[in-house]
Amino acid sequence: MSTYVYGITASSHTALPEGMGGVGDPPCPVRILKEGGLAAIVSDAPEGLRPKRRDLLAHQNVLNEAGGGGSVLPMRFGSVAEDDAAVTHVLAERAEHYRERLGALDGKVEYNVKASHDEQGVLHRVMSENAELRALAETNRKADGGTYEDRLRLGEMVAGAVQHREAEDAAELRRALERAATAISVGPDSTGWLANVSYLVDRKSAEVFLAAVEEVRASHPHVELRVNGPLPPYSFVEPGPAQHAEAEAAH
């Protein structure tokens, strides 16, 4: 039977409620595997596990419960190891790393910030910043739209200005928010987002970070921000003693 891994803690961590259930239908009983000074929060891995709402919430609930008793290194949903022995082997092999991470992430939470441009807002911004663009647009307007070449030139200039503004806004956003965080993790590039960054924030100073987000919103009205958090610090835990179920299924 494969082993589903929720997270890693110190072996002295407060015990979870007796009979607590995790992923699966019916819920698989959650148990603790200890190795040296570390412990892994696990359960059996149900067959055909997929990211359904019920199981996503069960995974999060186990981590929330464990987090109430001290520092936890959260594994992402779908982290599955071959068996219990594989989990304890990695705990022993990477003990120093996990102890360092537990100390570094103690009392920390993650906020993921995604940013995109409001289309009309950014067009207004680049036109207001660029006199050449305004002059060409006005010339084309007076000429009933201008020639095909003029319209093409204007379109290319606008696209270039918007692309430049995207890079500038992404850098300004990162600089403004990283001052209120202890670490950052840049997410994968994705169509539609000019920034996708996770910030590690001290739980006690989360209000300072959120205030910085609101300052960016006020100073950059053409930028739309989506903030998700507080979350367990998933983006700041290096690969654990498991692989995602989807990857395992591909082998």
mmCIF file of C-alpha atoms in Angstrom:
data_model
loop_
_atom_site.group_PDB
_atom_site.id
_atom_site.type_symbol
_atom_site.label_atom_id
_atom_site.label_comp_id
_atom_site.label_asym_id
_atom_site.label_seq_id
_atom_site.Cartn_x
_atom_site.Cartn_y
_atom_site.Cartn_z
ATOM 1 C CA MET A 1 0.000 0.000 0.000
ATOM 2 C CA SER A 2 1.365 3.426 -0.977
ATOM 3 C CA THR A 3 1.728 6.081 1.726
ATOM 4 C CA TYR A 4 0.150 9.520 1.463
ATOM 5 C CA VAL A 5 2.240 12.283 3.068
ATOM 6 C CA TYR A 6 0.631 15.426 4.527
ATOM 7 C CA GLY A 7 3.627 17.035 6.180
ATOM 8 C CA ILE A 8 6.743 16.722 8.339
ATOM 9 C CA THR A 9 7.149 17.827 11.954
ATOM 10 C CA ALA A 10 9.450 17.325 14.886
ATOM 11 C CA SER A 11 8.889 14.011 16.675
ATOM 12 C CA SER A 12 8.042 15.996 19.818
ATOM 13 C CA HIS A 13 5.126 17.650 18.014
ATOM 14 C CA THR A 14 1.751 17.702 19.776
ATOM 15 C CA ALA A 15 -0.267 14.585 18.933
ATOM 16 C CA LEU A 16 -3.154 14.849 16.471
ATOM 17 C CA PRO A 17 -6.702 14.038 17.602
ATOM 18 C CA GLU A 18 -7.258 10.301 17.951
ATOM 19 C CA GLY A 19 -9.133 8.800 15.008
ATOM 20 C CA MET A 20 -8.535 11.750 12.709
ATOM 21 C CA GLY A 21 -9.339 11.017 9.066
ATOM 22 C CA GLY A 22 -7.561 12.252 5.960
ATOM 23 C CA VAL A 23 -8.034 11.824 2.235
ATOM 24 C CA GLY A 24 -10.130 9.078 0.711
ATOM 25 C CA ASP A 25 -13.759 7.917 0.897
ATOM 26 C CA PRO A 26 -14.121 6.716 3.558
ATOM 27 C CA PRO A 27 -11.350 8.879 5.062
ATOM 28 C CA CYS A 28 -8.088 7.013 5.633
ATOM 29 C CA PRO A 29 -6.939 7.164 9.283
ATOM 30 C CA VAL A 30 -4.081 9.599 9.830
ATOM 31 C CA ARG A 31 -1.007 8.238 11.603
ATOM 32 C CA ILE A 32 2.515 9.330 12.520
ATOM 33 C CA LEU A 33 5.801 7.820 11.328
ATOM 34 C CA LYS A 34 8.813 8.735 13.467
ATOM 35 C CA GLU A 35 12.458 8.614 12.543
ATOM 36 C CA GLY A 36 15.100 10.128 14.789
ATOM 37 C CA GLY A 37 13.906 13.568 15.816
ATOM 38 C CA LEU A 38 11.444 13.902 12.937
ATOM 39 C CA ALA A 39 7.944 12.677 12.214
ATOM 40 C CA ALA A 40 5.853 12.394 9.048
ATOM 41 C CA ILE A 41 2.076 12.828 9.126
ATOM 42 C CA VAL A 42 0.714 10.162 6.786
ATOM 43 C CA SER A 43 -2.160 7.858 5.906
ATOM 44 C CA ASP A 44 -2.672 5.084 3.406
ATOM 45 C CA ALA A 45 -2.991 6.478 -0.120
ATOM 46 C CA PRO A 46 -6.393 5.768 -1.672
ATOM 47 C CA GLU A 47 -6.506 4.359 -5.185
ATOM 48 C CA GLY A 48 -7.187 6.797 -7.996
ATOM 49 C CA LEU A 49 -6.694 9.900 -5.867
ATOM 50 C CA ARG A 50 -7.691 13.079 -7.702
ATOM 51 C CA PRO A 51 -7.963 16.714 -6.516
ATOM 52 C CA LYS A 52 -11.641 16.615 -5.580
ATOM 53 C CA ARG A 53 -12.968 19.237 -3.198
ATOM 54 C CA ARG A 54 -13.543 16.702 -0.397
ATOM 55 C CA ASP A 55 -9.962 15.437 -0.493
ATOM 56 C CA LEU A 56 -8.421 18.894 -0.925
ATOM 57 C CA LEU A 57 -10.265 20.031 2.189
ATOM 58 C CA ALA A 58 -9.238 16.875 4.075
ATOM 59 C CA HIS A 59 -5.576 17.483 3.218
ATOM 60 C CA GLN A 60 -5.848 21.096 4.359
ATOM 61 C CA ASN A 61 -7.686 20.141 7.538
ATOM 62 C CA VAL A 62 -4.913 17.734 8.592
ATOM 63 C CA LEU A 63 -2.301 20.456 8.057
ATOM 64 C CA ASN A 64 -4.372 23.052 9.903
ATOM 65 C CA GLU A 65 -4.782 20.711 12.858
ATOM 66 C CA ALA A 66 -1.090 19.847 12.875
ATOM 67 C CA GLY A 67 -0.091 23.505 12.528
ATOM 68 C CA GLY A 68 -1.860 24.336 15.752
ATOM 69 C CA GLY A 69 0.704 22.277 17.632
ATOM 70 C CA GLY A 70 3.873 23.742 16.150
ATOM 71 C CA SER A 71 5.914 24.077 12.989
ATOM 72 C CA VAL A 72 4.955 21.809 10.078
ATOM 73 C CA LEU A 73 6.536 21.392 6.650
ATOM 74 C CA PRO A 74 3.472 21.001 4.435
ATOM 75 C CA MET A 75 3.502 18.681 1.445
ATOM 76 C CA ARG A 76 1.366 19.593 -1.546
ATOM 77 C CA PHE A 77 -1.838 17.684 -2.219
ATOM 78 C CA GLY A 78 -1.200 14.362 -3.926
ATOM 79 C CA SER A 79 2.218 13.612 -2.379
ATOM 80 C CA VAL A 80 2.571 9.836 -2.338
ATOM 81 C CA ALA A 81 5.504 7.621 -1.339
ATOM 82 C CA GLU A 82 6.011 3.958 -2.210
ATOM 83 C CA ASP A 83 5.440 2.832 1.392
ATOM 84 C CA ASP A 84 6.144 3.745 5.025
ATOM 85 C CA ALA A 85 9.738 2.563 4.784
ATOM 86 C CA ALA A 86 10.401 4.950 1.895
ATOM 87 C CA VAL A 87 9.142 7.843 4.018
ATOM 88 C CA THR A 88 11.264 7.053 7.084
ATOM 89 C CA HIS A 89 14.298 6.447 4.870
ATOM 90 C CA VAL A 90 14.078 9.967 3.433
ATOM 91 C CA LEU A 91 13.475 11.434 6.903
ATOM 92 C CA ALA A 92 16.719 9.888 8.047
ATOM 93 C CA GLU A 93 18.615 10.773 4.878
ATOM 94 C CA ARG A 94 17.577 14.458 4.876
ATOM 95 C CA ALA A 95 17.203 14.991 8.617
ATOM 96 C CA GLU A 96 19.508 18.019 8.755
ATOM 97 C CA HIS A 97 17.666 19.751 5.920
ATOM 98 C CA TYR A 98 14.238 19.144 7.440
ATOM 99 C CA ARG A 99 15.330 20.367 10.863
ATOM 100 C CA GLU A 100 16.671 23.558 9.279
ATOM 101 C CA ARG A 101 13.415 24.089 7.373
ATOM 102 C CA LEU A 102 11.280 23.496 10.453
ATOM 103 C CA GLY A 103 13.210 26.186 12.276
ATOM 104 C CA ALA A 104 13.147 28.624 9.356
ATOM 105 C CA LEU A 105 9.392 28.238 8.736
ATOM 106 C CA ASP A 106 8.272 28.256 12.349
ATOM 107 C CA GLY A 107 5.566 30.897 12.760
ATOM 108 C CA LYS A 108 5.546 31.702 9.032
ATOM 109 C CA VAL A 109 2.714 31.647 6.499
ATOM 110 C CA GLU A 110 2.588 32.034 2.740
ATOM 111 C CA TYR A 111 0.721 34.589 0.656
ATOM 112 C CA ASN A 112 0.508 34.035 -3.092
ATOM 113 C CA VAL A 113 0.060 37.191 -5.146
ATOM 114 C CA LYS A 114 -0.923 37.118 -8.806
ATOM 115 C CA ALA A 115 -1.076 40.329 -10.819
ATOM 116 C CA SER A 116 -2.629 41.151 -14.163
ATOM 117 C CA HIS A 117 -3.383 44.322 -16.095
ATOM 118 C CA ASP A 118 -6.775 45.907 -16.434
ATOM 119 C CA GLU A 119 -6.831 46.294 -20.217
ATOM 120 C CA GLN A 120 -8.387 49.741 -20.370
ATOM 121 C CA GLY A 121 -6.442 50.951 -17.363
ATOM 122 C CA VAL A 122 -3.038 49.992 -18.759
ATOM 123 C CA LEU A 123 -3.856 51.500 -22.171
ATOM 124 C CA HIS A 124 -4.725 54.773 -20.463
ATOM 125 C CA ARG A 125 -1.485 54.547 -18.467
ATOM 126 C CA VAL A 126 0.830 53.949 -21.452
ATOM 127 C CA MET A 127 -0.866 56.654 -23.524
ATOM 128 C CA SER A 128 -0.511 59.162 -20.701
ATOM 129 C CA GLU A 129 3.189 58.304 -20.330
ATOM 130 C CA ASN A 130 4.141 58.411 -24.016
ATOM 131 C CA ALA A 131 3.838 61.671 -25.982
ATOM 132 C CA GLU A 132 4.818 59.961 -29.257
ATOM 133 C CA LEU A 133 1.957 57.485 -28.891
ATOM 134 C CA ARG A 134 -0.514 60.258 -28.179
ATOM 135 C CA ALA A 135 0.664 62.270 -31.195
ATOM 136 C CA LEU A 136 0.428 59.296 -33.576
ATOM 137 C CA ALA A 137 -3.021 58.362 -32.269
ATOM 138 C CA GLU A 138 -4.205 61.939 -32.732
ATOM 139 C CA THR A 139 -2.760 62.090 -36.261
ATOM 140 C CA ASN A 140 -4.537 58.862 -37.193
ATOM 141 C CA ARG A 141 -7.784 60.124 -35.690
ATOM 142 C CA LYS A 142 -7.671 63.300 -37.764
ATOM 143 C CA ALA A 143 -6.977 61.206 -40.866
ATOM 144 C CA ASP A 144 -10.064 59.025 -40.313
ATOM 145 C CA GLY A 145 -7.944 56.276 -38.805
ATOM 146 C CA GLY A 146 -4.883 56.777 -40.971
ATOM 147 C CA THR A 147 -3.360 54.407 -43.487
ATOM 148 C CA TYR A 148 -2.961 50.682 -42.871
ATOM 149 C CA GLU A 149 0.738 51.251 -42.218
ATOM 150 C CA ASP A 150 -0.038 54.017 -39.712
ATOM 151 C CA ARG A 151 -2.524 51.839 -37.859
ATOM 152 C CA LEU A 152 -0.078 48.936 -37.850
ATOM 153 C CA ARG A 153 2.697 51.167 -36.509
ATOM 154 C CA LEU A 154 0.436 52.499 -33.764
ATOM 155 C CA GLY A 155 -0.629 48.981 -32.780
ATOM 156 C CA GLU A 156 2.968 47.785 -32.602
ATOM 157 C CA MET A 157 4.005 50.792 -30.519
ATOM 158 C CA VAL A 158 1.120 50.302 -28.108
ATOM 159 C CA ALA A 159 1.891 46.583 -27.756
ATOM 160 C CA GLY A 160 5.536 47.367 -27.056
ATOM 161 C CA ALA A 161 4.624 50.011 -24.475
ATOM 162 C CA VAL A 162 2.242 47.622 -22.711
ATOM 163 C CA GLN A 163 4.897 44.890 -22.641
ATOM 164 C CA HIS A 164 7.396 47.333 -21.144
ATOM 165 C CA ARG A 165 4.792 48.426 -18.583
ATOM 166 C CA GLU A 166 4.203 44.775 -17.639
ATOM 167 C CA ALA A 167 7.878 44.285 -16.835
ATOM 168 C CA GLU A 168 8.025 47.549 -14.887
ATOM 169 C CA ASP A 169 4.886 46.791 -12.889
ATOM 170 C CA ALA A 170 6.043 43.254 -12.065
ATOM 171 C CA ALA A 171 9.359 44.615 -10.745
ATOM 172 C CA GLU A 172 7.679 47.403 -8.767
ATOM 173 C CA LEU A 173 5.190 44.957 -7.236
ATOM 174 C CA ARG A 174 7.950 42.581 -6.192
ATOM 175 C CA ARG A 175 10.062 45.355 -4.645
ATOM 176 C CA ALA A 176 7.104 46.806 -2.748
ATOM 177 C CA LEU A 177 5.987 43.510 -1.213
ATOM 178 C CA GLU A 178 9.282 41.764 -0.553
ATOM 179 C CA ARG A 179 10.123 44.429 2.032
ATOM 180 C CA ALA A 180 7.262 43.065 4.159
ATOM 181 C CA ALA A 181 8.277 39.409 3.690
ATOM 182 C CA THR A 182 11.140 37.222 4.863
ATOM 183 C CA ALA A 183 11.512 35.305 1.575
ATOM 184 C CA ILE A 184 9.957 35.049 -1.875
ATOM 185 C CA SER A 185 9.362 32.234 -4.336
ATOM 186 C CA VAL A 186 8.617 33.101 -7.962
ATOM 187 C CA GLY A 187 5.973 30.847 -9.472
ATOM 188 C CA PRO A 188 5.941 29.463 -13.023
ATOM 189 C CA ASP A 189 5.148 31.837 -15.871
ATOM 190 C CA SER A 190 1.515 31.669 -16.890
ATOM 191 C CA THR A 191 -0.403 33.349 -19.674
ATOM 192 C CA GLY A 192 -2.439 36.246 -18.368
ATOM 193 C CA TRP A 193 -0.320 37.024 -15.291
ATOM 194 C CA LEU A 194 2.375 39.658 -15.230
ATOM 195 C CA ALA A 195 3.499 38.341 -11.813
ATOM 196 C CA ASN A 196 2.977 35.152 -9.817
ATOM 197 C CA VAL A 197 4.960 35.337 -6.585
ATOM 198 C CA SER A 198 4.643 33.668 -3.190
ATOM 199 C CA TYR A 199 5.802 35.575 -0.108
ATOM 200 C CA LEU A 200 6.874 34.045 3.194
ATOM 201 C CA VAL A 201 5.497 36.231 5.967
ATOM 202 C CA ASP A 202 5.779 36.125 9.733
ATOM 203 C CA ARG A 203 2.294 35.335 10.981
ATOM 204 C CA LYS A 204 2.541 38.139 13.545
ATOM 205 C CA SER A 205 3.287 40.757 10.877
ATOM 206 C CA ALA A 206 0.750 39.620 8.282
ATOM 207 C CA GLU A 207 -1.138 42.905 8.652
ATOM 208 C CA VAL A 208 1.973 44.798 7.542
ATOM 209 C CA PHE A 209 2.200 42.662 4.410
ATOM 210 C CA LEU A 210 -1.492 43.089 3.582
ATOM 211 C CA ALA A 211 -1.158 46.840 4.093
ATOM 212 C CA ALA A 212 1.680 46.826 1.537
ATOM 213 C CA VAL A 213 -0.621 45.034 -0.910
ATOM 214 C CA GLU A 214 -3.244 47.750 -0.468
ATOM 215 C CA GLU A 215 -0.604 50.437 -1.067
ATOM 216 C CA VAL A 216 0.267 48.793 -4.385
ATOM 217 C CA ARG A 217 -3.419 48.660 -5.314
ATOM 218 C CA ALA A 218 -3.744 52.381 -4.597
ATOM 219 C CA SER A 219 -0.597 53.389 -6.500
ATOM 220 C CA HIS A 220 -1.197 51.032 -9.449
ATOM 221 C CA PRO A 221 -4.947 51.234 -10.252
ATOM 222 C CA HIS A 222 -4.318 49.652 -13.673
ATOM 223 C CA VAL A 223 -3.024 46.465 -11.969
ATOM 224 C CA GLU A 224 -5.420 43.826 -10.651
ATOM 225 C CA LEU A 225 -4.101 41.826 -7.688
ATOM 226 C CA ARG A 226 -5.329 38.451 -6.473
ATOM 227 C CA VAL A 227 -4.073 37.519 -3.005
ATOM 228 C CA ASN A 228 -4.431 33.992 -1.643
ATOM 229 C CA GLY A 229 -3.513 33.371 1.988
ATOM 230 C CA PRO A 230 -2.575 32.843 4.656
ATOM 231 C CA LEU A 231 -1.478 29.408 3.474
ATOM 232 C CA PRO A 232 0.908 26.795 4.804
ATOM 233 C CA PRO A 233 4.330 27.674 3.320
ATOM 234 C CA TYR A 234 4.159 25.152 0.467
ATOM 235 C CA SER A 235 6.445 27.140 -1.833
ATOM 236 C CA PHE A 236 9.258 27.223 0.719
ATOM 237 C CA VAL A 237 9.530 23.479 1.368
ATOM 238 C CA GLU A 238 11.910 21.677 -0.962
ATOM 239 C CA PRO A 239 10.828 18.264 -2.295
ATOM 240 C CA GLY A 240 9.845 15.887 0.472
ATOM 241 C CA PRO A 241 9.772 12.106 0.896
ATOM 242 C CA ALA A 242 7.075 11.633 -1.746
ATOM 243 C CA GLN A 243 6.111 12.363 -5.305
ATOM 244 C CA HIS A 244 2.826 13.667 -6.619
ATOM 245 C CA ALA A 245 0.255 11.002 -7.340
ATOM 246 C CA GLU A 246 -0.012 12.204 -10.960
ATOM 247 C CA ALA A 247 3.748 11.699 -11.474
ATOM 248 C CA GLU A 248 3.637 8.270 -9.871
ATOM 249 C CA ALA A 249 0.793 7.220 -12.148
ATOM 250 C CA ALA A 250 2.875 8.180 -15.197
ATOM 251 C CA HIS A 251 5.678 5.733 -14.351
#
